[in-house]
């Protein structure tokens, strides 16, 4: 989902900015990227706070984070496809930026949480092979979307990312349930 967001987020932002300020309006990519990085930092900091100062397990916080990421990406798709938002109090641009900021905060939380889960569940002796094998479906998904981008468009690509995030959230919720039952042997 992140590679899809990285390559389809800027066109979505440009479209929303053009819709609000006119098609000749410039998109401030540098400022947007800086805000995205600040959101990533916020997510990473949030993970540190959750894992260090509370009784919330990494499985629980990761399940919540993936759920928020799914909702955020789904919101961006809804904003981009809905003409009903044109007449609401919140402009489509504000809703899109907010959804992208929430998604980027989830990205910042993802990396330390997935690193913690890898060290807990995947033995060191097999980690590189397992992680490389898990990378294959992601690469197939990304290549498939970009080979079909003329049919899917930005909204379709972000929709595929939303679906993939939903599957990840469901899997993480299942892992959380298994770990709470004590059925999963850790490495």
CSV table of N, CA, C and O in Angstrom, one decimal, residues 18-99:
chain,number,residue,atom,x,y,z
A,18,UNK,N,-6.2,21.6,-7.4
A,18,UNK,CA,-6.8,22.2,-8.7
A,18,UNK,C,-8.3,22.4,-8.5
A,18,UNK,O,-8.8,23.4,-9.0
A,19,UNK,N,-9.0,21.5,-7.9
A,19,UNK,CA,-10.4,21.6,-7.7
A,19,UNK,C,-10.8,22.8,-6.8
A,19,UNK,O,-11.8,23.4,-6.9
A,20,UNK,N,-9.9,23.1,-5.8
A,20,UNK,CA,-10.2,24.1,-4.9
A,20,UNK,C,-9.7,25.5,-5.4
A,20,UNK,O,-10.4,26.5,-5.2
A,21,UNK,N,-8.5,25.5,-6.0
A,21,UNK,CA,-7.9,26.8,-6.3
A,21,UNK,C,-7.8,27.1,-7.8
A,21,UNK,O,-7.2,28.1,-8.2
A,22,UNK,N,-8.2,26.1,-8.6
A,22,UNK,CA,-8.2,26.3,-10.1
A,22,UNK,C,-7.1,25.4,-10.6
A,22,UNK,O,-6.1,25.1,-9.9
A,23,UNK,N,-7.2,25.0,-11.9
A,23,UNK,CA,-6.3,24.1,-12.5
A,23,UNK,C,-4.9,24.6,-12.6
A,23,UNK,O,-3.9,23.8,-12.8
A,24,UNK,N,-4.7,25.9,-12.6
A,24,UNK,CA,-3.3,26.4,-12.7
A,24,UNK,C,-2.6,26.5,-11.4
A,24,UNK,O,-1.4,27.0,-11.4
A,25,UNK,N,-3.2,26.2,-10.3
A,25,UNK,CA,-2.6,26.3,-9.0
A,25,UNK,C,-1.5,25.3,-8.8
A,25,UNK,O,-1.6,24.2,-9.2
A,26,UNK,N,-0.4,25.8,-8.3
A,26,UNK,CA,0.8,24.9,-8.1
A,26,UNK,C,0.6,24.1,-6.8
A,26,UNK,O,0.1,24.6,-5.8
A,27,UNK,N,1.1,22.9,-6.8
A,27,UNK,CA,1.0,22.0,-5.6
A,27,UNK,C,2.3,22.1,-4.9
A,27,UNK,O,3.4,21.9,-5.4
A,28,UNK,N,2.3,22.5,-3.6
A,28,UNK,CA,3.5,22.7,-2.8
A,28,UNK,C,4.0,21.4,-2.3
A,28,UNK,O,3.9,21.0,-1.1
A,29,UNK,N,4.6,20.6,-3.2
A,29,UNK,CA,5.1,19.2,-2.8
A,29,UNK,C,6.1,19.2,-1.7
A,29,UNK,O,6.0,18.3,-0.8
A,30,UNK,N,7.0,20.2,-1.6
A,30,UNK,CA,8.0,20.2,-0.5
A,30,UNK,C,7.3,20.4,0.8
A,30,UNK,O,7.7,19.7,1.8
A,31,UNK,N,6.4,21.3,0.9
A,31,UNK,CA,5.7,21.5,2.2
A,31,UNK,C,4.8,20.3,2.6
A,31,UNK,O,4.8,19.9,3.7
A,32,UNK,N,4.2,19.7,1.6
A,32,UNK,CA,3.4,18.5,1.8
A,32,UNK,C,4.3,17.4,2.3
A,32,UNK,O,4.0,16.7,3.3
A,33,UNK,N,5.4,17.2,1.7
A,33,UNK,CA,6.3,16.1,2.1
A,33,UNK,C,6.8,16.4,3.5
A,33,UNK,O,6.9,15.4,4.3
A,34,UNK,N,7.1,17.6,3.8
A,34,UNK,CA,7.6,18.0,5.2
A,34,UNK,C,6.6,17.6,6.2
A,34,UNK,O,6.9,17.1,7.3
A,35,UNK,N,5.3,17.9,5.9
A,35,UNK,CA,4.2,17.6,6.8
A,35,UNK,C,4.0,16.1,7.0
A,35,UNK,O,3.8,15.6,8.1
A,36,UNK,N,4.2,15.4,5.8
A,36,UNK,CA,4.1,13.9,5.9
A,36,UNK,C,5.2,13.4,6.8
A,36,UNK,O,5.0,12.4,7.6
A,37,UNK,N,6.4,13.9,6.7
A,37,UNK,CA,7.5,13.4,7.6
A,37,UNK,C,7.3,13.7,9.0
A,37,UNK,O,7.6,12.9,9.9
A,38,UNK,N,6.7,14.9,9.3
A,38,UNK,CA,6.3,15.2,10.7
A,38,UNK,C,5.2,14.2,11.2
A,38,UNK,O,5.3,13.8,12.4
A,39,UNK,N,4.3,13.8,10.4
A,39,UNK,CA,3.3,12.9,10.8
A,39,UNK,C,3.9,11.5,11.0
A,39,UNK,O,3.5,10.8,12.0
A,40,UNK,N,4.9,11.1,10.2
A,40,UNK,CA,5.6,9.9,10.4
A,40,UNK,C,6.3,9.9,11.8
A,40,UNK,O,6.3,8.9,12.5
A,41,UNK,N,7.0,11.0,12.1
A,41,UNK,CA,7.6,11.2,13.4
A,41,UNK,C,6.6,11.0,14.5
A,41,UNK,O,6.9,10.4,15.5
A,42,UNK,N,5.5,11.7,14.3
A,42,UNK,CA,4.4,11.6,15.4
A,42,UNK,C,4.0,10.1,15.6
A,42,UNK,O,3.8,9.7,16.7
A,43,UNK,N,3.8,9.4,14.5
A,43,UNK,CA,3.4,8.0,14.6
A,43,UNK,C,4.5,7.1,15.3
A,43,UNK,O,4.2,6.3,16.1
A,44,UNK,N,5.7,7.4,15.0
A,44,UNK,CA,6.8,6.6,15.6
A,44,UNK,C,6.9,7.0,17.1
A,44,UNK,O,7.1,6.1,17.9
A,45,UNK,N,6.7,8.2,17.4
A,45,UNK,CA,6.7,8.6,18.8
A,45,UNK,C,5.5,8.0,19.6
A,45,UNK,O,5.6,7.6,20.7
A,46,UNK,N,4.4,8.0,18.9
A,46,UNK,CA,3.2,7.4,19.5
A,46,UNK,C,3.4,5.9,19.8
A,46,UNK,O,3.0,5.4,20.9
A,47,UNK,N,4.1,5.2,18.9
A,47,UNK,CA,4.4,3.8,19.1
A,47,UNK,C,5.3,3.7,20.4
A,47,UNK,O,5.1,2.8,21.2
A,48,UNK,N,6.3,4.5,20.5
A,48,UNK,CA,7.2,4.5,21.7
A,48,UNK,C,6.4,4.7,23.0
A,48,UNK,O,6.7,4.1,24.0
A,49,UNK,N,5.5,5.6,22.9
A,49,UNK,CA,4.7,5.9,24.1
A,49,UNK,C,3.8,4.7,24.5
A,49,UNK,O,3.6,4.4,25.6
A,50,UNK,N,3.1,4.2,23.4
A,50,UNK,CA,2.2,3.0,23.7
A,50,UNK,C,3.0,1.8,24.2
A,50,UNK,O,2.5,1.1,25.1
A,51,UNK,N,4.1,1.6,23.6
A,51,UNK,CA,4.9,0.3,24.0
A,51,UNK,C,5.6,0.5,25.3
A,51,UNK,O,5.8,-0.5,26.0
A,52,UNK,N,6.0,1.7,25.7
A,52,UNK,CA,6.8,1.9,26.9
A,52,UNK,C,6.0,2.2,28.1
A,52,UNK,O,6.4,1.8,29.2
A,53,UNK,N,4.9,2.9,28.0
A,53,UNK,CA,4.2,3.4,29.2
A,53,UNK,C,2.8,2.8,29.4
A,53,UNK,O,2.1,3.3,30.3
A,54,UNK,N,2.4,1.9,28.7
A,54,UNK,CA,1.1,1.3,28.9
A,54,UNK,C,1.1,-0.2,28.8
A,54,UNK,O,2.2,-0.8,28.5
A,55,UNK,N,0.0,-0.8,29.1
A,55,UNK,CA,-0.1,-2.2,29.1
A,55,UNK,C,-0.7,-2.7,27.7
A,55,UNK,O,-1.1,-3.8,27.6
A,56,UNK,N,-0.6,-1.9,26.7
A,56,UNK,CA,-1.1,-2.2,25.4
A,56,UNK,C,-0.1,-3.0,24.7
A,56,UNK,O,1.1,-2.6,24.5
A,57,UNK,N,-0.5,-4.2,24.2
A,57,UNK,CA,0.5,-5.1,23.5
A,57,UNK,C,0.8,-4.5,22.1
A,57,UNK,O,0.0,-3.7,21.6
A,58,UNK,N,1.9,-4.9,21.6
A,58,UNK,CA,2.2,-4.5,20.2
A,58,UNK,C,1.2,-5.0,19.2
A,58,UNK,O,0.9,-4.3,18.3
A,59,UNK,N,0.7,-6.2,19.4
A,59,UNK,CA,-0.3,-6.8,18.6
A,59,UNK,C,-1.6,-5.9,18.6
A,59,UNK,O,-2.2,-5.6,17.5
A,60,UNK,N,-2.0,-5.4,19.7
A,60,UNK,CA,-3.2,-4.6,19.8
A,60,UNK,C,-2.9,-3.2,19.2
A,60,UNK,O,-3.8,-2.7,18.4
A,61,UNK,N,-1.8,-2.6,19.5
A,61,UNK,CA,-1.6,-1.3,18.9
A,61,UNK,C,-1.4,-1.4,17.4
A,61,UNK,O,-1.8,-0.5,16.6
A,62,UNK,N,-0.8,-2.4,16.9
A,62,UNK,CA,-0.6,-2.6,15.4
A,62,UNK,C,-2.0,-2.9,14.8
A,62,UNK,O,-2.2,-2.3,13.7
A,63,UNK,N,-2.8,-3.6,15.4
A,63,UNK,CA,-4.2,-3.9,14.8
A,63,UNK,C,-4.9,-2.5,14.8
A,63,UNK,O,-5.6,-2.2,13.7
A,64,UNK,N,-4.8,-1.7,15.8
A,64,UNK,CA,-5.5,-0.4,15.8
A,64,UNK,C,-4.9,0.5,14.7
A,64,UNK,O,-5.6,1.2,14.0
A,65,UNK,N,-3.6,0.5,14.6
A,65,UNK,CA,-2.9,1.3,13.6
A,65,UNK,C,-3.3,0.9,12.2
A,65,UNK,O,-3.6,1.8,11.4
A,66,UNK,N,-3.4,-0.4,11.9
A,66,UNK,CA,-3.8,-0.8,10.6
A,66,UNK,C,-5.2,-0.5,10.3
A,66,UNK,O,-5.6,-0.2,9.1
A,67,UNK,N,-6.1,-0.6,11.3
A,67,UNK,CA,-7.5,-0.2,11.1
A,67,UNK,C,-7.6,1.3,10.8
A,67,UNK,O,-8.4,1.7,9.9
A,68,UNK,N,-6.9,2.1,11.5
A,68,UNK,CA,-6.9,3.6,11.2
A,68,UNK,C,-6.3,3.9,9.8
A,68,UNK,O,-6.9,4.7,9.1
A,69,UNK,N,-5.3,3.2,9.5
A,69,UNK,CA,-4.7,3.3,8.1
A,69,UNK,C,-5.7,3.0,7.0
A,69,UNK,O,-5.8,3.7,6.0
A,70,UNK,N,-6.5,1.9,7.3
A,70,UNK,CA,-7.5,1.5,6.3
A,70,UNK,C,-8.6,2.5,6.2
A,70,UNK,O,-9.0,2.9,5.1
A,71,UNK,N,-9.0,3.0,7.3
A,71,UNK,CA,-10.1,4.1,7.3
A,71,UNK,C,-9.6,5.4,6.7
A,71,UNK,O,-10.3,6.0,5.9
A,72,UNK,N,-8.3,5.7,6.9
A,72,UNK,CA,-7.7,6.9,6.3
A,72,UNK,C,-7.6,6.8,4.8
A,72,UNK,O,-8.0,7.7,4.1
A,73,UNK,N,-7.1,5.7,4.4
A,73,UNK,CA,-7.0,5.5,2.9
A,73,UNK,C,-8.4,5.4,2.3
A,73,UNK,O,-8.6,5.9,1.2
A,74,UNK,N,-9.3,4.7,3.0
A,74,UNK,CA,-10.7,4.7,2.4
A,74,UNK,C,-11.3,6.0,2.4
A,74,UNK,O,-12.1,6.3,1.4
A,75,UNK,N,-11.1,6.9,3.4
A,75,UNK,CA,-11.6,8.2,3.3
A,75,UNK,C,-11.0,9.0,2.1
A,75,UNK,O,-11.8,9.7,1.5
A,76,UNK,N,-9.7,8.8,1.8
A,76,UNK,CA,-9.2,9.5,0.7
A,76,UNK,C,-9.9,9.1,-0.6
A,76,UNK,O,-10.1,9.9,-1.5
A,77,UNK,N,-10.2,7.8,-0.7
A,77,UNK,CA,-10.9,7.3,-1.9
A,77,UNK,C,-12.3,7.9,-2.0
A,77,UNK,O,-12.7,8.4,-3.0
A,78,UNK,N,-13.0,7.9,-0.8
A,78,UNK,CA,-14.3,8.5,-0.8
A,78,UNK,C,-14.3,10.0,-1.2
A,78,UNK,O,-15.1,10.5,-1.9
A,79,UNK,N,-13.3,10.7,-0.7
A,79,UNK,CA,-13.2,12.1,-1.0
A,79,UNK,C,-12.9,12.3,-2.5
A,79,UNK,O,-13.5,13.2,-3.1
A,80,UNK,N,-12.1,11.5,-3.1
A,80,UNK,CA,-11.8,11.7,-4.5
A,80,UNK,C,-12.9,11.3,-5.4
A,80,UNK,O,-13.0,11.8,-6.5
A,81,UNK,N,-13.8,10.4,-5.0
A,81,UNK,CA,-14.8,9.9,-5.8
A,81,UNK,C,-16.2,10.6,-5.6
A,81,UNK,O,-17.1,10.4,-6.4
A,82,UNK,N,-16.3,11.3,-4.5
A,82,UNK,CA,-17.6,11.8,-4.1
A,82,UNK,C,-17.8,13.2,-4.5
A,82,UNK,O,-17.0,14.1,-4.1
A,83,UNK,N,-18.8,13.5,-5.2
A,83,UNK,CA,-19.2,14.9,-5.6
A,83,UNK,C,-20.0,15.5,-4.5
A,83,UNK,O,-20.2,16.7,-4.4
A,84,UNK,N,-20.6,14.6,-3.6
A,84,UNK,CA,-21.4,15.1,-2.5
A,84,UNK,C,-20.6,16.0,-1.5
A,84,UNK,O,-21.2,16.9,-0.9
A,85,UNK,N,-19.3,15.7,-1.4
A,85,UNK,CA,-18.5,16.5,-0.5
A,85,UNK,C,-18.3,17.9,-1.0
A,85,UNK,O,-17.9,18.8,-0.2
A,86,UNK,N,-18.6,18.2,-2.2
A,86,UNK,CA,-18.4,19.5,-2.8
A,86,UNK,C,-19.2,20.6,-2.1
A,86,UNK,O,-18.9,21.7,-2.0
A,87,UNK,N,-20.4,20.1,-1.5
A,87,UNK,CA,-21.3,21.1,-0.9
A,87,UNK,C,-21.3,21.0,0.6
A,87,UNK,O,-22.1,21.7,1.2
A,88,UNK,N,-20.3,20.3,1.2
A,88,UNK,CA,-20.3,20.2,2.6
A,88,UNK,C,-19.4,21.3,3.2
A,88,UNK,O,-18.7,22.1,2.5
A,89,UNK,N,-19.4,21.4,4.5
A,89,UNK,CA,-18.6,22.4,5.2
A,89,UNK,C,-17.1,22.2,5.0
A,89,UNK,O,-16.3,23.1,4.8
A,90,UNK,N,-16.7,20.9,5.1
A,90,UNK,CA,-15.3,20.5,5.0
A,90,UNK,C,-15.0,20.4,3.5
A,90,UNK,O,-15.7,19.6,2.8
A,91,UNK,N,-14.0,21.1,3.0
A,91,UNK,CA,-13.7,21.0,1.6
A,91,UNK,C,-13.0,19.6,1.3
A,91,UNK,O,-12.4,19.0,2.2
A,92,UNK,N,-13.1,19.1,0.1
A,92,UNK,CA,-12.5,17.9,-0.2
A,92,UNK,C,-11.0,17.9,0.0
A,92,UNK,O,-10.4,16.9,0.4
A,93,UNK,N,-10.4,19.1,-0.2
A,93,UNK,CA,-8.9,19.2,0.0
A,93,UNK,C,-8.6,19.0,1.4
A,93,UNK,O,-7.6,18.3,1.8
A,94,UNK,N,-9.3,19.6,2.3
A,94,UNK,CA,-9.0,19.5,3.8
A,94,UNK,C,-9.2,18.0,4.2
A,94,UNK,O,-8.4,17.4,4.9
A,95,UNK,N,-10.3,17.4,3.7
A,95,UNK,CA,-10.5,16.0,4.1
A,95,UNK,C,-9.4,15.1,3.5
A,95,UNK,O,-9.0,14.1,4.2
A,96,UNK,N,-9.0,15.3,2.3
A,96,UNK,CA,-7.9,14.5,1.7
A,96,UNK,C,-6.6,14.7,2.4
A,96,UNK,O,-6.0,13.7,2.7
A,97,UNK,N,-6.3,15.9,2.7
A,97,UNK,CA,-5.0,16.2,3.5
A,97,UNK,C,-5.1,15.5,4.8
A,97,UNK,O,-4.1,14.9,5.3
A,98,UNK,N,-6.2,15.6,5.5
A,98,UNK,CA,-6.3,15.0,6.9
A,98,UNK,C,-6.2,13.5,6.8
A,98,UNK,O,-5.5,12.9,7.6
A,99,UNK,N,-6.8,12.9,5.8
A,99,UNK,CA,-6.7,11.5,5.6
A,99,UNK,C,-5.3,11.0,5.3
A,99,UNK,O,-4.8,10.0,5.8
